[in-house]
Short mmCIF file of C-alpha atoms and ligand atoms in Angstrom, two decimals:
data_model
loop_
_atom_site.label_atom_id
_atom_site.label_comp_id
_atom_site.label_asym_id
_atom_site.label_seq_id
_atom_site.Cartn_x
_atom_site.Cartn_y
_atom_site.Cartn_z
CA ILE J 255 24.15 13.79 -0.67
CA GLN J 256 25.01 17.46 -0.93
CA ALA J 257 24.72 18.40 2.73
CA ASN J 258 24.64 22.07 1.73
CA GLN J 259 21.33 21.66 -0.12
CA LEU J 260 19.75 20.28 3.01
CA THR J 261 21.20 22.83 5.42
CA ALA J 262 18.56 25.33 4.28
CA VAL J 263 15.74 23.02 5.39
CA THR J 264 14.47 23.32 8.95
CA VAL J 265 12.54 20.94 11.19
CA GLY J 266 9.62 23.40 10.96
CA ASP J 267 9.51 22.96 7.16
CA LEU J 268 8.91 19.20 7.37
CA MET J 269 7.08 18.66 10.66
CA ILE J 270 3.44 17.63 11.04
CA SER J 271 1.89 20.56 12.87
CA SER J 272 0.40 19.96 16.35
CA GLU J 273 -3.25 20.35 15.29
CA LYS J 274 -2.83 17.35 12.97
CA VAL J 275 -1.14 15.15 15.58
CA ALA J 276 -3.20 12.61 17.54
CA HIS J 277 -2.27 12.75 21.23
CA VAL J 278 -3.45 11.79 24.73
CA GLN J 279 -3.43 13.64 28.06
CA VAL J 280 -1.24 12.72 31.08
CA ASN J 281 -4.31 12.07 33.22
CA ASN J 282 -6.24 9.88 30.79
CA PRO J 283 -6.90 6.31 31.94
CA LEU J 284 -4.85 3.75 29.98
CA GLU J 285 -8.12 2.36 28.61
CA HIS J 286 -8.81 5.66 26.83
CA ALA J 287 -5.21 5.85 25.56
CA LEU J 288 -5.39 2.36 24.06
CA LEU J 289 -8.69 3.25 22.37
CA VAL J 290 -7.16 6.40 20.84
CA LEU J 291 -4.18 4.38 19.60
CA VAL J 292 -6.29 1.59 18.07
CA LYS J 293 -8.81 3.94 16.44
CA SER J 294 -6.19 6.35 15.07
CA GLY J 295 -4.12 3.40 13.88
CA TYR J 296 -0.90 4.88 15.28
CA SER J 297 1.44 2.65 17.29
CA ALA J 298 2.54 5.54 19.54
CA VAL J 299 1.56 9.21 20.05
CA PRO J 300 2.71 12.21 22.11
CA VAL J 301 1.42 12.82 25.67
CA LEU J 302 0.49 16.39 26.57
CA ASP J 303 -0.72 18.13 29.72
CA PRO J 304 -3.85 20.35 29.80
CA SER J 305 -1.77 23.43 28.85
CA TYR J 306 -0.39 21.58 25.79
CA ARG J 307 3.11 21.13 27.14
CA LEU J 308 4.85 17.92 26.03
CA GLN J 309 5.12 15.30 28.79
CA GLY J 310 6.21 12.15 26.94
CA THR J 311 4.99 9.54 24.47
CA ILE J 312 2.90 6.41 24.81
CA GLY J 313 2.50 3.35 22.62
CA LYS J 314 0.62 0.08 22.35
CA THR J 315 3.74 -1.94 23.21
CA LYS J 316 4.16 -0.26 26.59
CA ILE J 317 0.46 -0.49 27.47
CA LEU J 318 0.17 -4.18 26.51
CA ASN J 319 3.38 -4.99 28.40
CA GLU J 320 1.90 -3.40 31.54
CA ILE J 321 -1.18 -5.62 31.53
CA LEU J 322 0.45 -8.88 30.45
CA GLY J 323 -0.08 -11.25 33.37
CA LEU J 324 1.12 -14.83 33.74
CA GLU J 325 -1.94 -16.30 32.05
CA ARG J 326 -3.56 -13.57 29.97
CA PHE J 327 -3.75 -9.88 29.15
CA GLU J 328 -5.45 -8.36 32.20
CA MET J 329 -7.60 -5.78 30.38
CA GLU J 330 -9.39 -4.76 33.56
CA LYS J 331 -6.17 -3.13 34.83
CA LEU J 332 -6.49 -0.50 32.07
CA ALA J 333 -9.31 1.29 33.86
CA HIS J 334 -7.20 1.76 37.00
CA MET J 335 -3.96 3.07 35.48
CA GLU J 336 -3.16 6.45 33.97
CA VAL J 337 -1.04 7.45 30.98
CA LYS J 338 1.47 9.20 33.26
CA ASP J 339 2.22 5.92 35.13
CA VAL J 340 3.41 4.24 31.95
CA MET J 341 4.51 6.85 29.39
CA ASN J 342 8.02 7.17 27.95
CA GLU J 343 9.78 10.28 29.25
CA GLY J 344 13.09 12.00 28.55
CA LEU J 345 13.07 11.36 24.81
CA PRO J 346 15.06 13.69 22.54
CA CYS J 347 13.18 16.75 21.22
CA LEU J 348 13.79 19.27 18.47
CA LYS J 349 12.99 22.94 17.86
CA LYS J 350 11.27 24.32 14.73
CA GLU J 351 14.38 26.33 13.89
CA ASP J 352 16.72 23.32 14.02
CA ASN J 353 18.40 22.12 10.87
CA ILE J 354 16.90 19.02 9.25
CA MET J 355 20.16 17.13 9.78
CA GLY J 356 19.27 17.11 13.48
CA GLY J 357 15.96 15.57 12.41
CA LEU J 358 17.74 12.85 10.43
CA ASN J 359 19.94 12.01 13.42
CA ALA J 360 16.98 11.86 15.77
CA VAL J 361 14.80 9.58 13.62
CA ILE J 362 17.52 6.97 13.19
CA ASP J 363 16.43 5.46 16.50
CA HIS J 364 12.89 6.86 16.77
CA PRO J 365 9.96 6.56 14.32
CA PHE J 366 8.97 10.11 15.27
CA VAL J 367 10.45 12.95 17.32
CA CYS J 368 8.53 15.72 19.07
CA VAL J 369 9.08 19.40 18.33
CA VAL J 370 8.72 21.89 21.20
CA ASP J 371 9.34 25.61 21.77
CA GLU J 372 11.62 27.04 24.51
CA GLU J 373 8.82 26.85 27.06
CA GLY J 374 8.09 23.19 26.30
CA TYR J 375 4.85 23.79 24.39
CA PHE J 376 4.15 21.14 21.77
CA ASP J 377 4.66 22.35 18.18
CA GLY J 378 4.43 19.10 16.17
CA ILE J 379 6.29 15.95 15.19
CA ILE J 380 8.99 15.02 12.71
CA THR J 381 8.42 11.55 11.21
CA ARG J 382 10.73 9.12 9.44
CA ARG J 383 8.41 9.26 6.43
CA ALA J 384 8.82 13.03 6.09
CA ILE J 385 12.61 12.76 6.30
CA LEU J 386 12.78 9.86 3.81
CA LYS J 387 10.55 11.68 1.30
CA ARG J 388 12.75 14.77 1.51
CA LEU J 389 15.98 12.77 1.10
CA LYS J 390 14.53 10.92 -1.90
CA LYS J 391 13.58 14.26 -3.49
CA ASP J 392 17.14 15.45 -2.86
CA ILE J 393 18.62 12.38 -4.58
CA TYR J 394 16.55 12.80 -7.69
CA THR J 395 17.38 16.49 -8.19
CA ILE D 264 22.94 12.88 -2.62
CA GLN D 265 25.20 11.35 -5.22
CA ALA D 266 22.90 8.66 -6.55
CA ASN D 267 25.89 6.96 -8.17
CA GLN D 268 27.51 6.23 -4.78
CA LEU D 269 24.38 4.44 -3.66
CA THR D 270 23.80 2.47 -6.88
CA ALA D 271 26.50 0.02 -5.80
CA VAL D 272 24.59 -0.85 -2.62
CA THR D 273 22.07 -3.70 -2.76
CA VAL D 274 19.12 -4.62 -0.57
CA GLY D 275 21.11 -7.70 0.49
CA ASP D 276 23.89 -5.46 1.88
CA LEU D 277 21.56 -3.68 4.32
CA MET D 278 18.83 -6.21 5.13
CA ILE D 279 18.34 -7.95 8.47
CA SER D 280 18.79 -11.60 7.62
CA SER D 281 15.86 -14.00 8.14
CA GLU D 282 17.37 -15.84 11.13
CA LYS D 283 17.38 -12.53 13.06
CA VAL D 284 13.79 -11.62 12.15
CA ALA D 285 10.97 -12.37 14.61
CA HIS D 286 8.00 -13.86 12.77
CA VAL D 287 4.79 -15.86 13.22
CA GLN D 288 3.25 -18.74 11.28
CA VAL D 289 0.03 -18.52 9.18
CA ASN D 290 -1.68 -21.10 11.37
CA ASN D 291 -0.83 -19.62 14.75
CA PRO D 292 -3.80 -18.49 16.85
CA LEU D 293 -4.00 -14.68 17.16
CA GLU D 294 -3.35 -15.05 20.88
CA HIS D 295 0.10 -16.49 20.17
CA ALA D 296 0.81 -13.80 17.57
CA LEU D 297 -0.06 -11.01 20.01
CA LEU D 298 2.21 -12.59 22.63
CA VAL D 299 5.12 -12.76 20.15
CA LEU D 300 4.57 -9.11 19.22
CA VAL D 301 4.36 -7.88 22.82
CA LYS D 302 7.35 -9.91 24.03
CA SER D 303 9.55 -9.07 21.03
CA GLY D 304 8.52 -5.42 21.31
CA TYR D 305 7.90 -5.15 17.56
CA SER D 306 4.70 -3.50 16.33
CA ALA D 307 4.50 -5.78 13.25
CA VAL D 308 6.39 -8.84 11.94
CA PRO D 309 6.39 -11.07 8.84
CA VAL D 310 4.08 -14.09 8.54
CA LEU D 311 5.59 -17.28 7.12
CA ASP D 312 4.26 -20.74 6.24
CA PRO D 313 5.89 -23.96 7.51
CA SER D 314 8.22 -24.06 4.50
CA TYR D 315 9.40 -20.49 5.25
CA ARG D 316 7.65 -18.87 2.32
CA LEU D 317 6.43 -15.33 2.97
CA GLN D 318 2.64 -15.05 3.38
CA GLY D 319 2.11 -11.54 4.71
CA THR D 320 2.66 -9.36 7.78
CA ILE D 321 0.78 -8.90 11.03
CA GLY D 322 0.76 -6.14 13.60
CA LYS D 323 -0.76 -5.15 16.92
CA THR D 324 -3.00 -2.53 15.29
CA LYS D 325 -4.74 -5.11 13.11
CA ILE D 326 -5.15 -7.65 15.91
CA LEU D 327 -6.52 -5.10 18.39
CA ASN D 328 -8.89 -3.72 15.75
CA GLU D 329 -10.29 -7.22 15.19
CA ILE D 330 -11.22 -7.72 18.83
CA LEU D 331 -12.50 -4.21 19.57
CA GLY D 332 -16.16 -4.67 20.46
CA LEU D 333 -18.74 -2.01 21.32
CA GLU D 334 -17.89 -2.02 25.01
CA ARG D 335 -14.43 -3.52 25.42
CA PHE D 336 -11.56 -5.41 23.83
CA GLU D 337 -12.89 -8.96 23.51
CA MET D 338 -9.65 -10.82 24.35
CA GLU D 339 -11.39 -14.22 24.33
CA LYS D 340 -11.78 -13.95 20.53
CA LEU D 341 -8.00 -14.23 20.15
CA ALA D 342 -8.03 -17.94 20.94
CA HIS D 343 -10.50 -18.66 18.11
CA MET D 344 -8.90 -16.69 15.26
CA GLU D 345 -5.78 -17.44 13.24
CA VAL D 346 -3.05 -15.19 11.86
CA LYS D 347 -4.12 -15.97 8.29
CA ASP D 348 -7.63 -14.56 8.91
CA VAL D 349 -6.25 -11.13 9.76
CA MET D 350 -2.79 -10.68 8.21
CA ASN D 351 -1.87 -8.02 5.66
CA GLU D 352 -1.27 -9.53 2.22
CA GLY D 353 -0.08 -8.22 -1.14
CA LEU D 354 2.54 -5.84 0.28
CA PRO D 355 5.49 -4.85 -1.92
CA CYS D 356 8.58 -7.09 -1.68
CA LEU D 357 12.19 -6.76 -2.74
CA LYS D 358 14.95 -9.12 -3.89
CA LYS D 359 18.46 -9.29 -2.37
CA GLU D 360 19.95 -8.20 -5.71
CA ASP D 361 17.80 -5.08 -5.99
CA ASN D 362 19.39 -1.66 -5.79
CA ILE D 363 19.01 0.16 -2.48
CA MET D 364 17.08 2.96 -4.21
CA GLY D 365 14.23 0.46 -4.54
CA GLY D 366 14.56 -0.02 -0.78
CA LEU D 367 14.31 3.74 -0.17
CA ASN D 368 11.18 3.95 -2.32
CA ALA D 369 9.56 1.01 -0.54
CA VAL D 370 10.18 2.25 3.02
CA ILE D 371 8.65 5.66 2.37
CA ASP D 372 5.25 4.15 3.11
CA HIS D 373 6.27 1.06 5.12
CA PRO D 374 8.40 0.81 8.30
CA PHE D 375 9.87 -2.42 6.90
CA VAL D 376 9.75 -4.34 3.63
CA CYS D 377 10.23 -8.10 3.18
CA VAL D 378 12.94 -9.57 0.99
CA VAL D 379 12.17 -12.82 -0.86
CA ASP D 380 13.85 -14.98 -3.51
CA GLU D 381 12.26 -15.95 -6.88
CA GLU D 382 10.44 -18.87 -5.28
CA GLY D 383 8.96 -16.71 -2.52
CA TYR D 384 11.22 -17.95 0.29
CA PHE D 385 11.80 -15.38 3.00
CA ASP D 386 15.32 -13.89 2.97
CA GLY D 387 15.03 -11.01 5.45
CA ILE D 388 13.71 -7.47 5.94
CA ILE D 389 14.83 -3.98 4.99
CA THR D 390 14.02 -1.43 7.72
CA ARG D 391 13.72 2.34 7.69
CA ARG D 392 16.47 2.48 10.32
CA ALA D 393 18.92 0.65 8.06
CA ILE D 394 18.15 2.96 5.12
CA LEU D 395 18.38 6.12 7.24
CA LYS D 396 21.74 5.06 8.74
CA ARG D 397 23.13 4.40 5.29
CA LEU D 398 21.88 7.74 3.91
CA LYS D 399 23.35 9.59 6.88
CA LYS D 400 26.71 7.88 6.30
CA ASP D 401 26.49 8.94 2.67
CA ILE D 402 25.85 12.58 3.59
CA TYR D 403 28.83 12.78 5.91
CA THR D 404 31.34 11.34 3.41
N1 LIG T 780 -3.23 6.89 9.06
C1 LIG T 780 -2.16 6.63 8.28
N2 LIG T 780 -2.15 7.04 6.99
C2 LIG T 780 -1.09 6.81 6.17
N3 LIG T 780 0.05 6.16 6.58
C3 LIG T 780 0.08 5.72 7.85
C4 LIG T 780 -1.00 5.94 8.76
N4 LIG T 780 -0.67 5.40 9.95
C5 LIG T 780 0.57 4.88 9.78
N5 LIG T 780 1.02 5.06 8.52
C6 LIG T 780 2.30 4.60 7.97
O1 LIG T 780 2.87 3.65 8.88
C7 LIG T 780 4.07 4.20 9.44
C8 LIG T 780 4.24 3.77 10.86
O2 LIG T 780 3.18 4.28 11.64
P1 LIG T 780 3.25 4.14 13.23
O3 LIG T 780 1.87 4.43 13.76
O4 LIG T 780 3.85 2.82 13.59
O5 LIG T 780 4.28 5.25 13.72
C9 LIG T 780 3.96 6.62 13.54
C10 LIG T 780 3.21 7.22 14.74
O6 LIG T 780 3.69 6.66 15.96
C11 LIG T 780 3.64 8.69 14.67
N6 LIG T 780 2.69 9.50 13.91
C12 LIG T 780 2.70 9.75 12.57
N7 LIG T 780 1.72 10.60 12.22
C13 LIG T 780 1.06 10.90 13.37
C14 LIG T 780 -0.08 11.74 13.69
N8 LIG T 780 -0.71 12.46 12.76
N9 LIG T 780 -0.47 11.80 14.97
C15 LIG T 780 0.18 11.11 15.93
N10 LIG T 780 1.24 10.31 15.71
C16 LIG T 780 1.67 10.20 14.44
O7 LIG T 780 4.88 8.73 13.98
C17 LIG T 780 5.26 7.40 13.58
C18 LIG T 780 5.97 7.41 12.25
O8 LIG T 780 5.09 7.87 11.25
P2 LIG T 780 5.49 7.76 9.72
O9 LIG T 780 4.57 8.66 8.93
O10 LIG T 780 6.96 7.97 9.56
O11 LIG T 780 5.23 6.24 9.32
C19 LIG T 780 3.94 5.70 9.27
C20 LIG T 780 3.27 5.79 7.90
O12 LIG T 780 4.22 5.55 6.86
N1 LIG T 781 14.34 -4.40 20.10
C1 LIG T 781 14.68 -3.19 19.61
N2 LIG T 781 15.96 -2.73 19.75
C2 LIG T 781 16.31 -1.52 19.25
N3 LIG T 781 15.47 -0.68 18.58
C3 LIG T 781 14.21 -1.09 18.42
C4 LIG T 781 13.75 -2.33 18.91
N4 LIG T 781 12.44 -2.47 18.60
C5 LIG T 781 12.11 -1.33 17.94
N5 LIG T 781 13.17 -0.48 17.83
C6 LIG T 781 13.18 0.85 17.21
O1 LIG T 781 11.82 1.26 17.03
C7 LIG T 781 11.55 1.35 15.60
C8 LIG T 781 10.14 0.94 15.29
O2 LIG T 781 9.96 -0.40 15.65
P1 LIG T 781 8.61 -1.14 15.23
O3 LIG T 781 8.51 -2.39 16.02
O4 LIG T 781 7.46 -0.17 15.35
O5 LIG T 781 8.76 -1.47 13.67
C9 LIG T 781 9.74 -2.38 13.25
C10 LIG T 781 9.25 -3.83 13.19
O6 LIG T 781 7.89 -3.86 12.75
C11 LIG T 781 10.12 -4.41 12.08
N6 LIG T 781 11.33 -5.05 12.62
C12 LIG T 781 12.53 -4.47 12.84
N7 LIG T 781 13.43 -5.37 13.28
C13 LIG T 781 12.78 -6.57 13.32
C14 LIG T 781 13.16 -7.92 13.68
N8 LIG T 781 14.40 -8.22 14.08
N9 LIG T 781 12.22 -8.88 13.60
C15 LIG T 781 10.96 -8.59 13.19
N10 LIG T 781 10.54 -7.36 12.82
C16 LIG T 781 11.44 -6.36 12.90
O7 LIG T 781 10.55 -3.32 11.26
C17 LIG T 781 10.02 -2.08 11.78
C18 LIG T 781 11.00 -0.95 11.59
O8 LIG T 781 12.17 -1.21 12.33
P2 LIG T 781 13.29 -0.10 12.49
O9 LIG T 781 14.54 -0.76 12.96
O10 LIG T 781 13.36 0.75 11.25
O11 LIG T 781 12.74 0.88 13.64
C19 LIG T 781 12.59 0.45 14.95
C20 LIG T 781 13.82 0.74 15.83
O12 LIG T 781 14.39 2.00 15.50
#
């Protein structure tokens, strides 16, 4: 791969912009979060606060793990827990201006990576699909 | 990307071999399948029959969608349904001997793709992570 062809591409060029990204709020009950995840079809989504700053991510795996009791999935627990009790925090983030090579590095271990500005406001997400499509295009040209 | 460097790489070189792949059986109750998925941490896994032929894939999204009633997730339904009633069928597959470019094409729309032999026996899976790692290695050399 000619790394120099890709150095002109930024994270901002390939990201899915925030208005198109399904998300939940830190204070939502887990029940609501699981509903959003099942209805949107996504396995995990970003978690924002009311001012649209990024707080973490949450997925079905984590939620189901929380309610797995010795005998059954204790669905009733979902009404009493909040997203912030269970969400994944401290994940790597990118900026819009970053080079796409940073995006490639980040998605090796994460299906998607959040993009934020200097103040922590949520700008969008970079997905493995977007990176793979771009790399394929690069190979065939 | 120099396509000619990658043409020597096969699906078999990068796949996760069947013995390392978590899977469920066509006849398992959905309850067992959901447990395997939550405990393994994987969002979806292959579905095999008793002779280890590939039958499809199944994921948390599909299972949770099946039991989502008007008011709540009807967990009791899981004991009465089987994997084969709900699994995804007809997904694209690859062979060990295929070129890795076929793998890249296939993972653009699928987090993983199953690898089978001519008789349909399950050989392993190709994941986005494996493809991305290989492409990154290619860029930096
Ligand atoms: N509604 C849909 N329409 C078409 N294809 C769909 C789809 N939902 C899922 N897929 C396909 O399945 C892949 C895995 O989705 P998953 O939800 O596990 O994992 C997703 C999800 O956790 C997150 N994601 C993607 N788009 C999102 C969005 N608009 N809002 C929130 N999260 C999103 O990023 C991860 C990676 O996404 P990526 O596109 O690389 O990969 C997606 C995509 O190829
Ligand atoms: N136990 C673990 N240890 C380390 N990292 C983990 C992990 N579980 C998940 N991940 C990370 O999360 C990504 C998405 O996993 P997911 O389970 O949604 O989606 C997975 C899962 O559906 C399937 N898969 C991967 N390995 C599997 C295995 N050994 N058995 C069964 N299915 C597997 O292929 C999809 C894509 O896998 P990929 O490796 O590209 O991408 C994985 C990997 O980067």
